[in-house]
Coordinates of C-alpha atoms and ligand atoms in Angstrom, one line a residue:
M1 CA 42.0 -58.8 7.5
S2 CA 40.6 -60.5 4.4
D3 CA 37.7 -59.2 2.5
H4 CA 35.6 -61.7 3.9
D5 CA 35.6 -59.8 7.1
I6 CA 34.7 -56.4 5.4
S7 CA 31.6 -54.4 6.8
L8 CA 29.3 -52.5 5.1
E9 CA 30.6 -49.4 5.8
E10 CA 34.1 -50.2 4.3
A11 CA 32.3 -51.7 1.5
R12 CA 30.2 -48.3 0.8
E13 CA 33.5 -46.3 1.5
R14 CA 35.2 -48.5 -1.5
Y15 CA 32.1 -48.3 -3.9
R16 CA 32.8 -44.5 -3.6
I17 CA 36.1 -44.9 -4.4
E18 CA 35.9 -46.9 -7.4
R19 CA 33.3 -44.8 -8.8
E20 CA 35.2 -41.8 -8.4
K21 CA 38.4 -42.9 -10.5
R22 CA 35.8 -43.8 -13.2
L23 CA 33.4 -40.5 -13.5
R24 CA 34.1 -38.9 -16.6
A25 CA 32.4 -35.4 -18.0
D26 CA 32.3 -36.8 -21.3
A27 CA 29.9 -39.8 -20.3
N28 CA 28.8 -41.4 -23.8
D29 CA 30.7 -39.3 -25.8
Q30 CA 33.7 -41.0 -25.0
Y31 CA 33.0 -43.6 -27.5
H32 CA 33.1 -43.6 -31.3
D33 CA 30.7 -45.2 -33.5
L34 CA 31.5 -47.1 -36.2
S35 CA 31.1 -44.6 -39.1
G36 CA 33.9 -41.8 -40.6
E37 CA 37.4 -43.1 -39.8
F38 CA 36.0 -46.5 -38.3
E39 CA 33.6 -47.5 -40.8
E40 CA 35.9 -50.5 -41.8
F41 CA 35.0 -51.9 -38.3
D42 CA 31.3 -51.9 -39.3
H43 CA 32.3 -54.5 -42.4
D44 CA 30.6 -57.9 -42.4
P45 CA 32.7 -60.7 -42.3
Y46 CA 30.3 -63.7 -42.6
S47 CA 28.5 -63.2 -46.0
P48 CA 29.5 -62.4 -49.5
P49 CA 28.0 -59.7 -51.2
I50 CA 24.1 -60.2 -52.3
V51 CA 23.7 -58.9 -55.6
R52 CA 20.1 -58.0 -56.6
E53 CA 18.1 -55.1 -58.5
P54 CA 16.3 -52.3 -56.6
V55 CA 13.0 -53.3 -55.9
T56 CA 9.8 -50.8 -56.2
E57 CA 6.8 -52.3 -54.4
E58 CA 3.6 -51.4 -52.4
T59 CA 3.3 -53.8 -49.1
Q60 CA 1.1 -53.6 -46.1
V61 CA 3.9 -53.4 -43.6
V62 CA 7.7 -53.0 -43.8
I63 CA 9.4 -54.4 -40.5
V64 CA 12.8 -53.1 -40.1
G65 CA 15.3 -55.6 -38.3
G66 CA 15.5 -59.3 -39.2
G67 CA 16.3 -60.0 -35.4
F68 CA 14.0 -61.8 -33.2
G69 CA 12.0 -58.4 -32.9
G70 CA 11.2 -58.2 -36.5
M71 CA 11.0 -62.2 -36.8
L72 CA 8.7 -62.4 -34.2
T73 CA 6.6 -59.9 -35.7
G74 CA 6.3 -61.2 -38.8
A75 CA 5.6 -64.8 -37.2
N76 CA 2.4 -63.2 -35.3
L77 CA 1.6 -61.3 -38.7
T78 CA 1.6 -64.7 -40.4
K79 CA -0.1 -66.3 -37.3
L80 CA -3.0 -63.9 -38.2
G81 CA -3.0 -64.1 -41.6
I82 CA -1.4 -61.0 -42.7
T83 CA 1.5 -62.4 -45.0
D84 CA 2.1 -59.1 -47.2
F85 CA 4.9 -57.6 -45.4
K86 CA 8.7 -57.2 -46.0
I87 CA 11.4 -57.7 -43.4
I88 CA 14.5 -55.1 -44.2
E89 CA 17.8 -56.3 -42.5
K90 CA 21.3 -55.3 -42.6
G91 CA 23.0 -58.4 -42.4
G92 CA 23.1 -61.0 -44.7
D93 CA 20.6 -63.4 -43.1
F94 CA 18.3 -63.4 -40.0
G95 CA 19.5 -63.4 -36.7
G96 CA 20.4 -59.6 -35.5
T97 CA 22.3 -60.1 -32.5
W98 CA 23.3 -63.5 -33.3
Y99 CA 24.0 -63.2 -36.8
W100 CA 26.7 -60.2 -36.1
N101 CA 27.9 -62.2 -32.8
R102 CA 29.8 -65.0 -33.5
Y103 CA 33.0 -64.4 -31.6
P104 CA 34.4 -67.4 -29.8
G105 CA 32.8 -68.9 -26.7
C106 CA 29.6 -66.5 -27.6
M107 CA 26.5 -67.9 -26.1
C108 CA 23.2 -66.8 -24.5
D109 CA 23.6 -66.5 -20.7
V110 CA 19.7 -66.8 -20.1
E111 CA 18.7 -70.2 -20.2
S112 CA 17.7 -71.7 -23.8
Y113 CA 14.2 -72.9 -22.4
V114 CA 13.3 -69.5 -21.7
Y115 CA 15.4 -67.2 -24.4
L116 CA 14.5 -69.1 -27.7
P117 CA 11.3 -68.3 -28.6
M118 CA 8.3 -70.3 -29.9
L119 CA 10.1 -73.7 -28.9
E120 CA 6.4 -75.2 -28.8
E121 CA 5.4 -74.0 -32.2
T122 CA 8.5 -75.3 -33.6
G123 CA 9.4 -78.5 -31.9
F124 CA 13.1 -77.4 -31.4
M125 CA 15.0 -78.8 -28.8
P126 CA 18.0 -77.0 -27.5
T127 CA 20.7 -78.9 -27.0
M128 CA 22.4 -76.9 -23.9
K129 CA 20.8 -75.3 -21.0
Y130 CA 22.7 -72.1 -22.1
A131 CA 23.0 -72.1 -26.1
Y132 CA 26.0 -71.4 -27.8
A133 CA 25.4 -68.5 -30.5
P134 CA 25.8 -70.7 -33.9
E135 CA 22.8 -73.0 -32.4
I136 CA 20.7 -69.5 -31.9
F137 CA 21.6 -68.3 -35.3
E138 CA 20.7 -71.7 -36.9
Y139 CA 17.6 -71.3 -34.8
C140 CA 16.8 -68.0 -36.1
Q141 CA 17.2 -69.6 -39.6
L142 CA 14.5 -72.5 -38.7
L143 CA 12.1 -70.0 -37.4
G144 CA 12.3 -67.9 -40.8
R145 CA 11.8 -71.2 -42.4
H146 CA 8.9 -72.2 -40.3
F147 CA 7.0 -69.0 -40.9
D148 CA 8.0 -68.5 -44.3
L149 CA 9.5 -65.6 -43.5
Y150 CA 12.4 -65.7 -46.3
R151 CA 10.2 -65.0 -48.9
G152 CA 9.7 -61.2 -47.8
A153 CA 13.2 -60.6 -46.8
M154 CA 15.8 -57.9 -47.9
F155 CA 19.2 -58.8 -46.6
Q156 CA 22.4 -56.8 -46.7
T157 CA 20.0 -53.7 -47.4
E158 CA 19.9 -50.8 -44.5
V159 CA 16.8 -48.1 -44.6
S160 CA 18.1 -44.5 -45.7
E161 CA 14.9 -42.8 -45.6
M162 CA 11.5 -43.4 -44.2
T163 CA 8.7 -40.9 -45.0
W164 CA 5.0 -40.4 -44.1
D165 CA 2.7 -38.8 -47.1
D166 CA -0.3 -37.4 -45.7
A167 CA -2.1 -37.3 -48.9
T168 CA -1.9 -40.9 -49.5
Q169 CA -1.7 -42.2 -45.9
R170 CA 1.5 -44.0 -46.8
W171 CA 5.0 -44.6 -45.6
T172 CA 7.6 -44.5 -48.5
T173 CA 10.7 -46.7 -47.2
V174 CA 13.9 -45.8 -49.2
T175 CA 16.9 -48.2 -49.0
D176 CA 20.8 -48.1 -49.4
R177 CA 19.9 -50.4 -52.6
G178 CA 17.6 -47.9 -54.1
D179 CA 14.7 -49.8 -53.3
V180 CA 11.6 -48.0 -52.6
L181 CA 8.9 -49.3 -50.4
T182 CA 5.5 -47.8 -49.7
S183 CA 3.2 -49.3 -47.2
K184 CA 0.5 -48.7 -44.7
Y185 CA 2.4 -49.7 -41.5
V186 CA 6.0 -49.5 -40.5
V187 CA 7.7 -51.5 -37.5
I188 CA 10.9 -50.7 -36.1
A189 CA 12.3 -53.6 -34.4
G190 CA 16.3 -52.6 -34.0
G191 CA 18.2 -50.2 -32.3
V192 CA 18.7 -52.1 -29.2
L193 CA 22.1 -53.9 -28.8
S194 CA 23.0 -53.4 -32.5
K195 CA 25.3 -50.4 -32.7
A196 CA 28.6 -51.1 -32.0
K197 CA 31.1 -48.5 -30.0
L198 CA 34.7 -48.3 -29.7
P199 CA 36.3 -46.9 -26.7
G200 CA 37.7 -43.2 -27.3
I201 CA 41.3 -44.0 -26.7
P202 CA 44.2 -41.9 -28.0
G203 CA 45.9 -43.4 -31.3
I204 CA 43.3 -46.1 -31.7
E205 CA 43.3 -45.6 -35.5
K206 CA 47.2 -45.7 -35.3
F207 CA 47.4 -49.8 -34.4
T208 CA 48.4 -51.6 -37.7
G209 CA 48.0 -55.1 -37.1
P210 CA 44.7 -56.9 -37.3
K211 CA 41.7 -55.1 -35.2
F212 CA 37.8 -55.7 -35.0
H213 CA 35.0 -55.4 -32.8
T214 CA 33.8 -58.9 -31.5
S215 CA 30.9 -58.2 -33.0
R216 CA 32.4 -58.3 -36.3
W217 CA 34.9 -61.6 -35.6
D218 CA 37.3 -61.9 -38.3
Y219 CA 38.1 -65.8 -38.6
A220 CA 39.9 -64.8 -41.5
Q221 CA 42.8 -63.9 -39.0
T222 CA 42.1 -65.9 -36.0
G223 CA 41.5 -69.2 -37.9
G224 CA 39.1 -71.8 -36.7
G225 CA 35.4 -70.9 -35.3
P226 CA 33.2 -70.3 -32.8
Y227 CA 33.3 -73.8 -31.3
D228 CA 37.3 -74.3 -32.9
H229 CA 40.4 -73.9 -31.9
M230 CA 41.9 -70.9 -33.7
E231 CA 45.1 -72.3 -34.7
K232 CA 46.5 -69.1 -36.5
L233 CA 46.6 -67.4 -32.7
E234 CA 49.0 -70.3 -31.8
D235 CA 52.0 -67.8 -32.3
K236 CA 50.0 -64.7 -31.5
V237 CA 49.9 -62.5 -28.9
V238 CA 46.1 -61.2 -28.7
G239 CA 44.9 -58.0 -26.7
V240 CA 41.3 -57.7 -25.4
I241 CA 39.7 -54.2 -24.8
G242 CA 36.9 -54.5 -22.3
T243 CA 35.5 -56.9 -19.7
G244 CA 31.7 -57.0 -20.1
A245 CA 29.4 -59.8 -20.9
T246 CA 31.1 -60.7 -24.0
A247 CA 34.9 -60.3 -23.1
V248 CA 33.6 -63.0 -20.4
Q249 CA 33.0 -65.3 -23.1
V250 CA 35.7 -64.2 -25.2
V251 CA 38.4 -64.5 -23.0
P252 CA 38.5 -68.0 -22.3
A253 CA 38.3 -69.4 -25.6
V254 CA 41.1 -67.0 -26.7
A255 CA 43.2 -67.8 -23.9
R256 CA 42.9 -71.6 -25.2
S257 CA 43.9 -70.8 -28.7
A258 CA 46.6 -67.9 -28.3
K259 CA 50.1 -67.8 -27.3
E260 CA 49.4 -64.9 -24.9
L261 CA 46.3 -63.1 -24.1
F262 CA 46.3 -59.5 -22.6
V263 CA 43.1 -58.2 -21.3
F264 CA 42.8 -54.9 -20.5
Q265 CA 40.4 -53.9 -17.9
R266 CA 38.9 -51.0 -16.7
T267 CA 36.1 -52.2 -14.5
P268 CA 36.2 -55.7 -13.6
A269 CA 33.0 -57.8 -14.2
S270 CA 30.6 -59.5 -11.2
V271 CA 30.9 -63.4 -12.8
G272 CA 28.7 -65.7 -10.8
V273 CA 28.3 -69.7 -11.4
R274 CA 27.2 -70.4 -14.7
N275 CA 26.3 -74.4 -14.4
Q276 CA 26.4 -75.1 -17.9
G277 CA 25.0 -78.2 -19.1
P278 CA 23.3 -80.9 -21.7
T279 CA 19.5 -81.0 -22.4
D280 CA 18.1 -83.8 -20.7
A281 CA 15.9 -85.1 -23.9
E282 CA 14.0 -87.2 -21.7
W283 CA 13.1 -84.3 -19.3
F284 CA 12.3 -81.8 -22.7
K285 CA 10.4 -84.8 -24.0
S286 CA 8.0 -84.7 -20.9
L287 CA 6.9 -81.1 -20.8
E288 CA 3.3 -80.4 -21.1
P289 CA 2.2 -78.2 -23.6
G290 CA 2.3 -74.7 -22.4
W291 CA 5.3 -75.2 -20.5
Q292 CA 7.3 -72.5 -22.2
K293 CA 5.1 -69.7 -21.6
E294 CA 4.8 -70.9 -17.8
R295 CA 8.7 -71.2 -17.6
I296 CA 9.4 -67.7 -18.9
E297 CA 6.7 -66.1 -16.8
N298 CA 8.0 -67.9 -14.0
F299 CA 11.8 -67.0 -14.8
T300 CA 10.7 -63.2 -15.4
M301 CA 8.8 -63.3 -12.1
A302 CA 12.0 -64.6 -10.4
V303 CA 14.5 -62.0 -11.7
T304 CA 11.7 -59.1 -11.1
G305 CA 11.7 -59.1 -7.2
T306 CA 9.0 -61.8 -6.5
Q307 CA 10.4 -65.3 -6.0
P308 CA 8.0 -68.0 -7.5
E309 CA 7.0 -70.9 -5.4
K310 CA 8.6 -73.0 -7.5
N311 CA 12.0 -71.6 -9.4
L312 CA 11.7 -73.8 -12.4
V313 CA 15.1 -72.0 -13.6
G314 CA 16.4 -72.1 -10.6
D315 CA 19.8 -70.4 -11.4
T316 CA 22.4 -67.8 -10.3
W317 CA 20.2 -65.0 -12.3
T318 CA 17.1 -66.2 -10.1
Q319 CA 18.8 -66.6 -6.9
M320 CA 20.3 -63.2 -7.2
L321 CA 17.7 -60.7 -8.7
W322 CA 14.5 -61.9 -6.8
V323 CA 15.3 -58.5 -4.1
D324 CA 15.2 -55.4 -5.9
T325 CA 17.3 -53.3 -4.1
R326 CA 16.6 -50.4 -6.3
N327 CA 13.2 -50.4 -4.4
V328 CA 12.2 -47.1 -2.7
P329 CA 12.6 -48.9 1.0
K330 CA 9.5 -47.9 3.2
D331 CA 11.2 -47.3 6.2
D332 CA 14.9 -47.4 7.7
E333 CA 14.5 -51.1 8.4
E334 CA 14.4 -51.9 4.5
A335 CA 16.6 -50.0 3.5
A336 CA 19.0 -51.7 5.7
F337 CA 18.1 -54.6 4.3
Y338 CA 18.3 -54.0 0.9
E339 CA 21.8 -52.4 1.0
R340 CA 23.1 -55.5 3.1
E341 CA 21.2 -57.9 0.7
D342 CA 23.2 -56.5 -1.9
F343 CA 26.4 -56.1 -0.3
E344 CA 26.1 -59.6 0.6
Q345 CA 25.8 -60.9 -2.9
M346 CA 28.1 -58.8 -4.4
Q347 CA 30.5 -60.3 -1.4
A348 CA 29.8 -63.6 -2.5
L349 CA 30.9 -62.7 -6.1
R350 CA 34.3 -61.3 -4.4
D351 CA 34.9 -64.4 -2.3
R352 CA 34.4 -66.5 -5.3
V353 CA 37.4 -64.6 -7.0
D354 CA 39.4 -65.4 -4.1
E355 CA 38.3 -68.8 -4.4
I356 CA 39.4 -69.1 -7.9
I357 CA 42.1 -67.1 -8.5
D358 CA 46.0 -68.5 -7.4
D359 CA 47.7 -65.0 -7.5
P360 CA 46.5 -63.0 -4.8
D361 CA 47.4 -59.8 -6.5
T362 CA 45.1 -60.6 -9.5
A363 CA 42.3 -61.5 -7.6
E364 CA 42.2 -58.4 -5.8
K365 CA 42.2 -56.8 -9.4
L366 CA 39.2 -59.0 -10.4
K367 CA 36.8 -57.7 -7.8
P368 CA 33.9 -55.8 -8.5
W369 CA 33.4 -53.1 -6.0
Y370 CA 29.9 -51.7 -7.0
G371 CA 26.2 -52.8 -6.0
K372 CA 24.5 -55.8 -8.2
F373 CA 22.4 -53.3 -10.4
C374 CA 25.1 -51.0 -11.4
K375 CA 26.4 -53.2 -14.1
R376 CA 24.9 -56.5 -16.0
P377 CA 25.9 -59.7 -13.9
C378 CA 27.8 -62.1 -15.6
F379 CA 27.8 -65.7 -15.2
H380 CA 30.8 -68.2 -16.6
D381 CA 32.5 -71.3 -15.5
D382 CA 35.7 -70.8 -17.3
Y383 CA 36.6 -67.1 -17.0
L384 CA 37.7 -66.5 -13.9
P385 CA 40.1 -69.8 -14.4
A386 CA 41.2 -68.4 -17.6
F387 CA 43.3 -65.8 -15.3
N388 CA 45.3 -68.8 -13.5
R389 CA 46.9 -69.4 -17.2
E390 CA 50.6 -68.8 -17.7
N391 CA 49.4 -67.4 -21.1
V392 CA 46.9 -65.0 -20.2
H393 CA 47.9 -61.6 -18.5
L394 CA 45.3 -59.1 -16.4
V395 CA 46.4 -55.4 -17.1
D396 CA 44.2 -53.5 -14.7
T397 CA 44.1 -49.8 -15.4
D398 CA 42.7 -48.9 -12.2
G399 CA 39.5 -47.4 -13.5
K400 CA 41.4 -45.5 -16.1
G401 CA 40.7 -47.3 -19.0
V402 CA 43.9 -47.7 -21.6
D403 CA 46.0 -44.8 -21.8
Q404 CA 47.2 -45.0 -25.8
I405 CA 47.0 -47.2 -28.6
T406 CA 50.4 -47.4 -31.0
E407 CA 51.1 -49.0 -34.3
T408 CA 52.1 -52.0 -32.2
G409 CA 50.4 -52.3 -28.8
V410 CA 48.4 -50.9 -26.3
I411 CA 49.8 -48.3 -23.4
V412 CA 48.7 -48.6 -19.8
G413 CA 50.6 -46.7 -16.8
G414 CA 53.6 -45.9 -19.1
T415 CA 53.7 -49.4 -19.9
E416 CA 53.6 -50.6 -24.1
Y417 CA 52.2 -53.9 -24.5
P418 CA 52.9 -54.9 -27.7
V419 CA 50.2 -57.1 -29.3
D420 CA 49.6 -58.7 -32.7
I421 CA 45.7 -58.6 -33.1
L422 CA 43.3 -56.1 -30.7
V423 CA 39.9 -57.1 -30.1
F424 CA 37.6 -54.6 -28.9
A425 CA 34.9 -55.7 -26.5
S426 CA 33.9 -52.3 -25.9
G427 CA 29.9 -53.0 -26.1
F428 CA 27.3 -51.3 -28.0
E429 CA 25.2 -48.0 -27.6
V430 CA 22.4 -48.1 -25.6
T431 CA 21.2 -44.8 -24.1
T432 CA 22.0 -42.7 -27.4
D433 CA 19.3 -41.1 -29.6
Y434 CA 17.2 -43.8 -31.3
H435 CA 17.4 -42.1 -34.6
H436 CA 21.0 -42.3 -34.3
R437 CA 21.0 -46.0 -33.0
L438 CA 18.8 -47.0 -35.9
G439 CA 20.7 -45.0 -38.5
F440 CA 17.8 -43.0 -40.1
D441 CA 15.8 -40.4 -38.9
P442 CA 11.8 -41.1 -39.8
K443 CA 10.0 -38.3 -41.0
G444 CA 6.4 -38.1 -39.8
R445 CA 3.3 -35.8 -40.3
G446 CA 4.3 -32.3 -42.0
G447 CA 8.0 -34.0 -42.5
V448 CA 9.1 -33.5 -39.3
S449 CA 11.7 -35.9 -38.3
M450 CA 11.9 -38.0 -35.3
S451 CA 15.1 -36.2 -34.0
E452 CA 13.2 -32.9 -34.0
S453 CA 9.9 -34.3 -32.7
W454 CA 11.8 -36.2 -30.1
A455 CA 14.6 -33.1 -29.4
E456 CA 13.1 -32.9 -25.9
G457 CA 13.5 -36.4 -25.3
P458 CA 11.0 -39.7 -26.6
H459 CA 7.4 -39.2 -26.1
T460 CA 5.1 -42.1 -26.6
L461 CA 2.2 -44.6 -25.7
H462 CA 4.0 -48.1 -24.4
G463 CA 6.9 -47.4 -26.2
V464 CA 4.9 -48.6 -29.1
L465 CA 3.1 -45.5 -30.7
T466 CA 4.2 -41.8 -31.3
H467 CA 2.7 -38.9 -31.9
D468 CA 2.8 -37.3 -35.6
F469 CA 4.1 -40.8 -36.8
P470 CA 0.7 -42.8 -38.1
N471 CA 1.1 -46.2 -38.2
L472 CA 4.5 -46.5 -37.2
M473 CA 5.4 -49.3 -34.1
M474 CA 8.2 -49.4 -32.4
I475 CA 9.9 -52.6 -30.3
S476 CA 12.8 -50.7 -28.5
T477 CA 13.7 -50.2 -24.5
V478 CA 12.6 -46.5 -25.5
Q479 CA 9.7 -46.3 -23.3
G480 CA 9.4 -49.9 -23.8
A481 CA 9.8 -52.7 -21.4
F482 CA 13.5 -53.7 -20.8
G483 CA 14.4 -57.1 -18.9
T484 CA 17.1 -60.0 -18.2
N485 CA 15.1 -62.1 -20.6
F486 CA 15.1 -59.8 -23.7
A487 CA 13.1 -62.3 -25.6
H488 CA 10.2 -62.1 -23.3
Y489 CA 9.8 -58.8 -24.3
L490 CA 10.1 -58.9 -27.9
T491 CA 7.6 -62.0 -27.8
E492 CA 5.2 -59.9 -25.8
T493 CA 5.6 -56.4 -28.1
S494 CA 5.6 -58.0 -31.3
K495 CA 2.4 -59.9 -30.6
H496 CA 0.7 -56.4 -29.3
V497 CA 2.3 -54.7 -32.6
A498 CA 0.9 -57.7 -34.8
E499 CA -2.6 -57.5 -33.3
L500 CA -2.6 -53.9 -33.4
I501 CA -2.1 -54.0 -36.9
Q502 CA -5.0 -56.8 -37.2
T503 CA -7.2 -54.8 -35.3
C504 CA -6.6 -51.8 -37.3
D505 CA -7.5 -53.5 -40.8
A506 CA -10.6 -54.9 -39.2
E507 CA -12.0 -51.8 -37.5
G508 CA -11.6 -49.7 -41.2
I509 CA -8.8 -47.5 -39.2
A510 CA -6.7 -45.5 -41.4
T511 CA -4.3 -44.0 -38.9
I512 CA -3.2 -44.8 -35.6
E513 CA -0.6 -42.7 -33.3
A514 CA -0.3 -41.8 -29.9
S515 CA -2.6 -38.6 -28.4
T516 CA 0.1 -36.6 -26.9
E517 CA -2.1 -36.7 -23.3
A518 CA -1.6 -40.6 -23.5
E519 CA 2.1 -39.8 -24.0
E520 CA 2.4 -37.7 -21.3
E521 CA 0.4 -40.2 -19.0
W522 CA 2.7 -43.0 -20.1
F523 CA 5.6 -40.8 -19.3
N524 CA 4.2 -40.0 -15.9
L525 CA 3.7 -43.9 -15.0
L526 CA 7.2 -44.6 -16.1
M527 CA 8.4 -41.8 -13.8
T528 CA 6.6 -43.6 -11.1
M529 CA 8.7 -46.6 -11.6
V530 CA 11.7 -45.4 -11.6
G531 CA 11.8 -46.0 -7.6
G532 CA 15.0 -45.7 -5.8
L533 CA 17.0 -45.8 -9.2
A534 CA 18.6 -42.2 -8.9
V535 CA 19.8 -43.2 -5.3
Y536 CA 20.8 -46.4 -6.1
N537 CA 23.0 -45.1 -9.0
A538 CA 24.6 -42.2 -6.7
S539 CA 26.6 -45.3 -5.6
C540 CA 27.4 -47.3 -8.8
T541 CA 30.7 -47.2 -10.9
P542 CA 29.8 -45.6 -14.4
G543 CA 28.3 -48.1 -17.2
Y544 CA 25.5 -48.2 -20.0
L545 CA 22.8 -48.9 -17.7
N546 CA 23.2 -45.7 -15.8
G547 CA 24.0 -43.5 -19.1
E548 CA 27.5 -43.7 -18.0
Q549 CA 26.4 -41.4 -15.2
G550 CA 26.0 -38.6 -17.6
E551 CA 24.3 -35.1 -16.2
P552 CA 20.7 -36.1 -15.3
S553 CA 18.0 -34.2 -17.9
M554 CA 14.6 -34.4 -18.8
K555 CA 15.5 -36.2 -21.9
A556 CA 17.3 -39.0 -20.4
A557 CA 14.7 -39.3 -18.0
R558 CA 12.6 -39.4 -21.1
N559 CA 14.5 -42.6 -22.7
S560 CA 13.8 -44.5 -19.5
P561 CA 12.3 -48.0 -20.6
Y562 CA 9.2 -49.3 -18.2
M563 CA 11.2 -50.3 -14.9
G564 CA 8.2 -52.6 -13.7
S565 CA 8.4 -56.3 -14.2
M566 CA 7.7 -57.8 -17.7
L567 CA 4.9 -59.7 -16.7
N568 CA 3.1 -56.4 -15.4
Y569 CA 4.2 -54.7 -19.0
A570 CA 2.7 -57.5 -20.7
R571 CA -0.7 -57.4 -18.7
L572 CA -1.2 -53.8 -19.2
L573 CA -0.8 -54.1 -23.1
E574 CA -3.4 -57.2 -23.1
A575 CA -5.8 -55.2 -21.1
W576 CA -5.5 -52.5 -22.9
R577 CA -6.2 -54.2 -26.0
Q578 CA -8.9 -56.4 -24.8
E579 CA -10.8 -53.2 -23.6
G580 CA -10.8 -52.4 -27.1
S581 CA -11.4 -48.5 -27.2
L582 CA -7.6 -48.0 -28.1
A583 CA -7.3 -46.0 -25.3
G584 CA -4.7 -43.0 -25.5
A585 CA -4.4 -43.2 -29.6
E586 CA -6.0 -41.1 -32.3
V587 CA -7.3 -42.7 -34.8
A588 CA -8.5 -41.9 -38.2
K589 CA -11.3 -44.1 -39.9
A590 CA -10.8 -44.8 -43.6
Ligands
NDP1 P1 29.7 -53.6 -22.3 O1 29.2 -52.3 -22.7 O2 29.4 -54.3 -21.3 O3 31.5 -53.6 -22.0 C1 32.4 -53.0 -22.7 C2 33.6 -52.9 -21.7 O4 34.3 -52.0 -22.7 C3 33.7 -52.5 -20.3 O5 34.4 -53.5 -19.7 C4 34.3 -51.3 -20.5 O6 34.5 -50.9 -19.3 C5 35.2 -51.4 -21.5 N1 36.0 -50.1 -21.6 C6 35.2 -49.0 -22.4 N2 36.2 -48.0 -22.9 C7 37.2 -48.5 -22.3 C8 38.6 -48.1 -22.5 N3 38.7 -46.7 -22.7 N4 39.8 -48.6 -21.8 C9 39.4 -49.8 -21.6 N5 38.2 -50.9 -21.3 C10 37.1 -50.0 -21.7 O7 29.8 -54.4 -23.6 P2 29.5 -56.3 -23.9 O8 29.7 -56.3 -25.4 O9 30.1 -57.0 -23.0 O10 28.1 -56.2 -23.4 C11 27.0 -55.5 -23.7 C12 25.6 -56.2 -23.7 O11 25.3 -57.0 -24.3 C13 25.7 -56.9 -22.4 O12 25.4 -55.9 -21.3 C14 24.6 -57.8 -22.5 O13 23.2 -57.3 -22.2 C15 24.6 -58.1 -23.7 N6 25.3 -59.2 -24.0 C16 24.5 -60.7 -23.7 C17 25.1 -61.9 -23.6 C18 24.3 -62.8 -23.1 O14 24.9 -63.7 -22.8 N7 22.9 -62.6 -23.3 C19 26.5 -61.8 -23.9 C20 27.1 -60.5 -24.1 C21 26.8 -59.4 -24.3 P3 33.6 -50.0 -18.0 O15 33.0 -51.0 -17.6 O16 34.8 -49.3 -17.2 O17 32.7 -49.0 -19.0

C-alpha cells in the first residue's frame, strides 16, 4: 500500500508515534542561548565596529529595535510630526531580522507586495513575488532614508538598563556604550525572532572547524554572497543541523556550492509549492491607490479562516490556511471535516515528496507526519529536489536529534559524519521570558522589574501597555497579535503606538499604563480565542508553536498571543482609539 491510500486512522496513529518519539521533558531548556561559552556565536560578521562617544540626552521617545517594528514606529511618529526620538539597535544598520539573516538563499516566503510595508508611500517595486533578503535589507535602508530615521539611530548599541523615575516621570535608558537617554516614552519593538538559539547537543562546544548560526552567516569562511556561488565550499563538507523554514532556504544554496552537504534532520519540514517569479512591472504600475492595504487585508483574511471572494495573492499559504482546523468544532460533523481537511492537505504535501524525491527511502524520511498547524509551513521549489543531488545526504535522526558533536564531526546513531563546517539552522527563542529575549529587564514604578512584575506571566492591555510601567509600549507577540504576515501586525501596532503617544501629548497626559482590571479582561478575551488549540496541539510534534510541548502552566497561557485574525485585532485597536476614552488605561494628567 502506498501512502496515497493511507486512511485517517492510520495517519492519526502515525502522528501519535512521531510525536511521542520527540517529546522531551526539558522542552525549551534543551536549547542554549548565545551567551557565556556561546557568546562567540553572537558576533556580528557584517559591519565594522562603529566608534563614537557616549551620548547623554533628553528625548521624547526611545525606541528599542531598528527592525520593521521600530522603523515603522519612527515612520508613523514622523508622519504625526513627532521627530524627537532615538532608535537603539544592536545591529550595524536598520533591518532587524533582515540585517542579521543574510544566509545564502534567504528570502521572505510571504509575498513581497503584502510583506514590505509602505510600498505606496516609498514608490518601491519589489523585483520578485517573494523578495530575497538583500533586497529587503536595502528596502529597510530606503525606509530609513525616506523617513529620516538615520538621524536618531544608535547602531551597534544595546540597552543595559531601563528605569522609570516616578519623581521626574521619565524613563532613563542606559546602553552598553555608556549612553544615558531620558525620555517620556519608551517603545520596545524587539524580541520576537531576534534571539538565536543553539541545540543542546553534547559536545557542541568541541567542534574545531568553522561553525556559526544561520543568522550570523560567515561569508569569510564560505566565500560568495547571498546570491553568489560560495567558492570556498567547493572542497568542503558542510553539515547543516535543523530543517525548519531557514534550512529549507539554506540547503539548496549550499548544495549548489559545497563538495558535500549533510543535512541533520530531527523533524521534517512540510514544504509546499513556491512558484517564485519576477514582478510584472506593467501590472505593478497599473495598481490603483489603496491597493496595498486592500491586498494585505485580503491575504490576512485568506490565511485566517475566511476565503475572500477574490483571492488576490492566490498562493499556497492562502490555499492551505483558510480553514482553521484548530477551531472548536460545533458538532461531530464539523470535527470530522476539520480533521479530514487537515489530513488531506498534509497528505498532499507528503505525496509531493514522493513525486519529487527519486530515492524511496529518502522520500520516506522527508515526509511530515503532523498536522498543518503543528509547525510553520514552508514553501520552496528547490528544497526537496536538492536531496536528489549526489552531493547531498539526508541524515535522519528518527526524531531523536543529533547524539553528539565531536572535534571533527557529528554523531547520529553511532555513526560519525566528518564535516569541515557546521551550520546551525536551529532557530530562535519564541516562548521564553520576554525580558530574557530582550536582553534587559525594565524597572517600572517602585523599582519593580518586569521579570518580577510578570513572575506569574505577562499582564497587558492589547499586548501594548502594562501596569506599573508608565509610558512603556510594547510591540511583541506577548499578548499582542501574531500572524503569517508579521509585517501586517507591525504596521498596525506601530500606528497604534504612534497615535497613542500623539493623543497623550495632545491631551496633556503625563502617564499612561494599563489598569489591572483591563489586563484581566484582555487576558480573558485571549483565552476565549485559544479555541481548540490544546486539543489540536495534543497530537502535534513539539516545536516553538506549542512551547516545545512543555508542561501547561498559567504563565505559559499568559504568554499567548491574540489568536484571532490580525484584521480583528487591528479593528479592535482602531475602535479603541476612536472611542476616545482610553478605556482600560490609567492616566494621570500633567
Ligand atoms: P526553527 O525553530 O523552525 O527550526 C529549528 C530546526 O532545528 C528544527 O528543524 C529543529 O528540529 C532543529 N533542531 C533543534 N534541535 C535539534 C537537535 N538537537 N538535533 C537536530 N535538529 C535539531 O528555526 P528556523 O530558523 O528554521 O525558523 C524560525 C522561524 O523564522 C520560522 O518559523 C519563521 O517564522 C521564521 N522564518 C521565516 C522565513 C520567511 O521566509 N518568512 C524564513 C526563515 C525563517 P525540530 O523540528 O525537531 O524541533
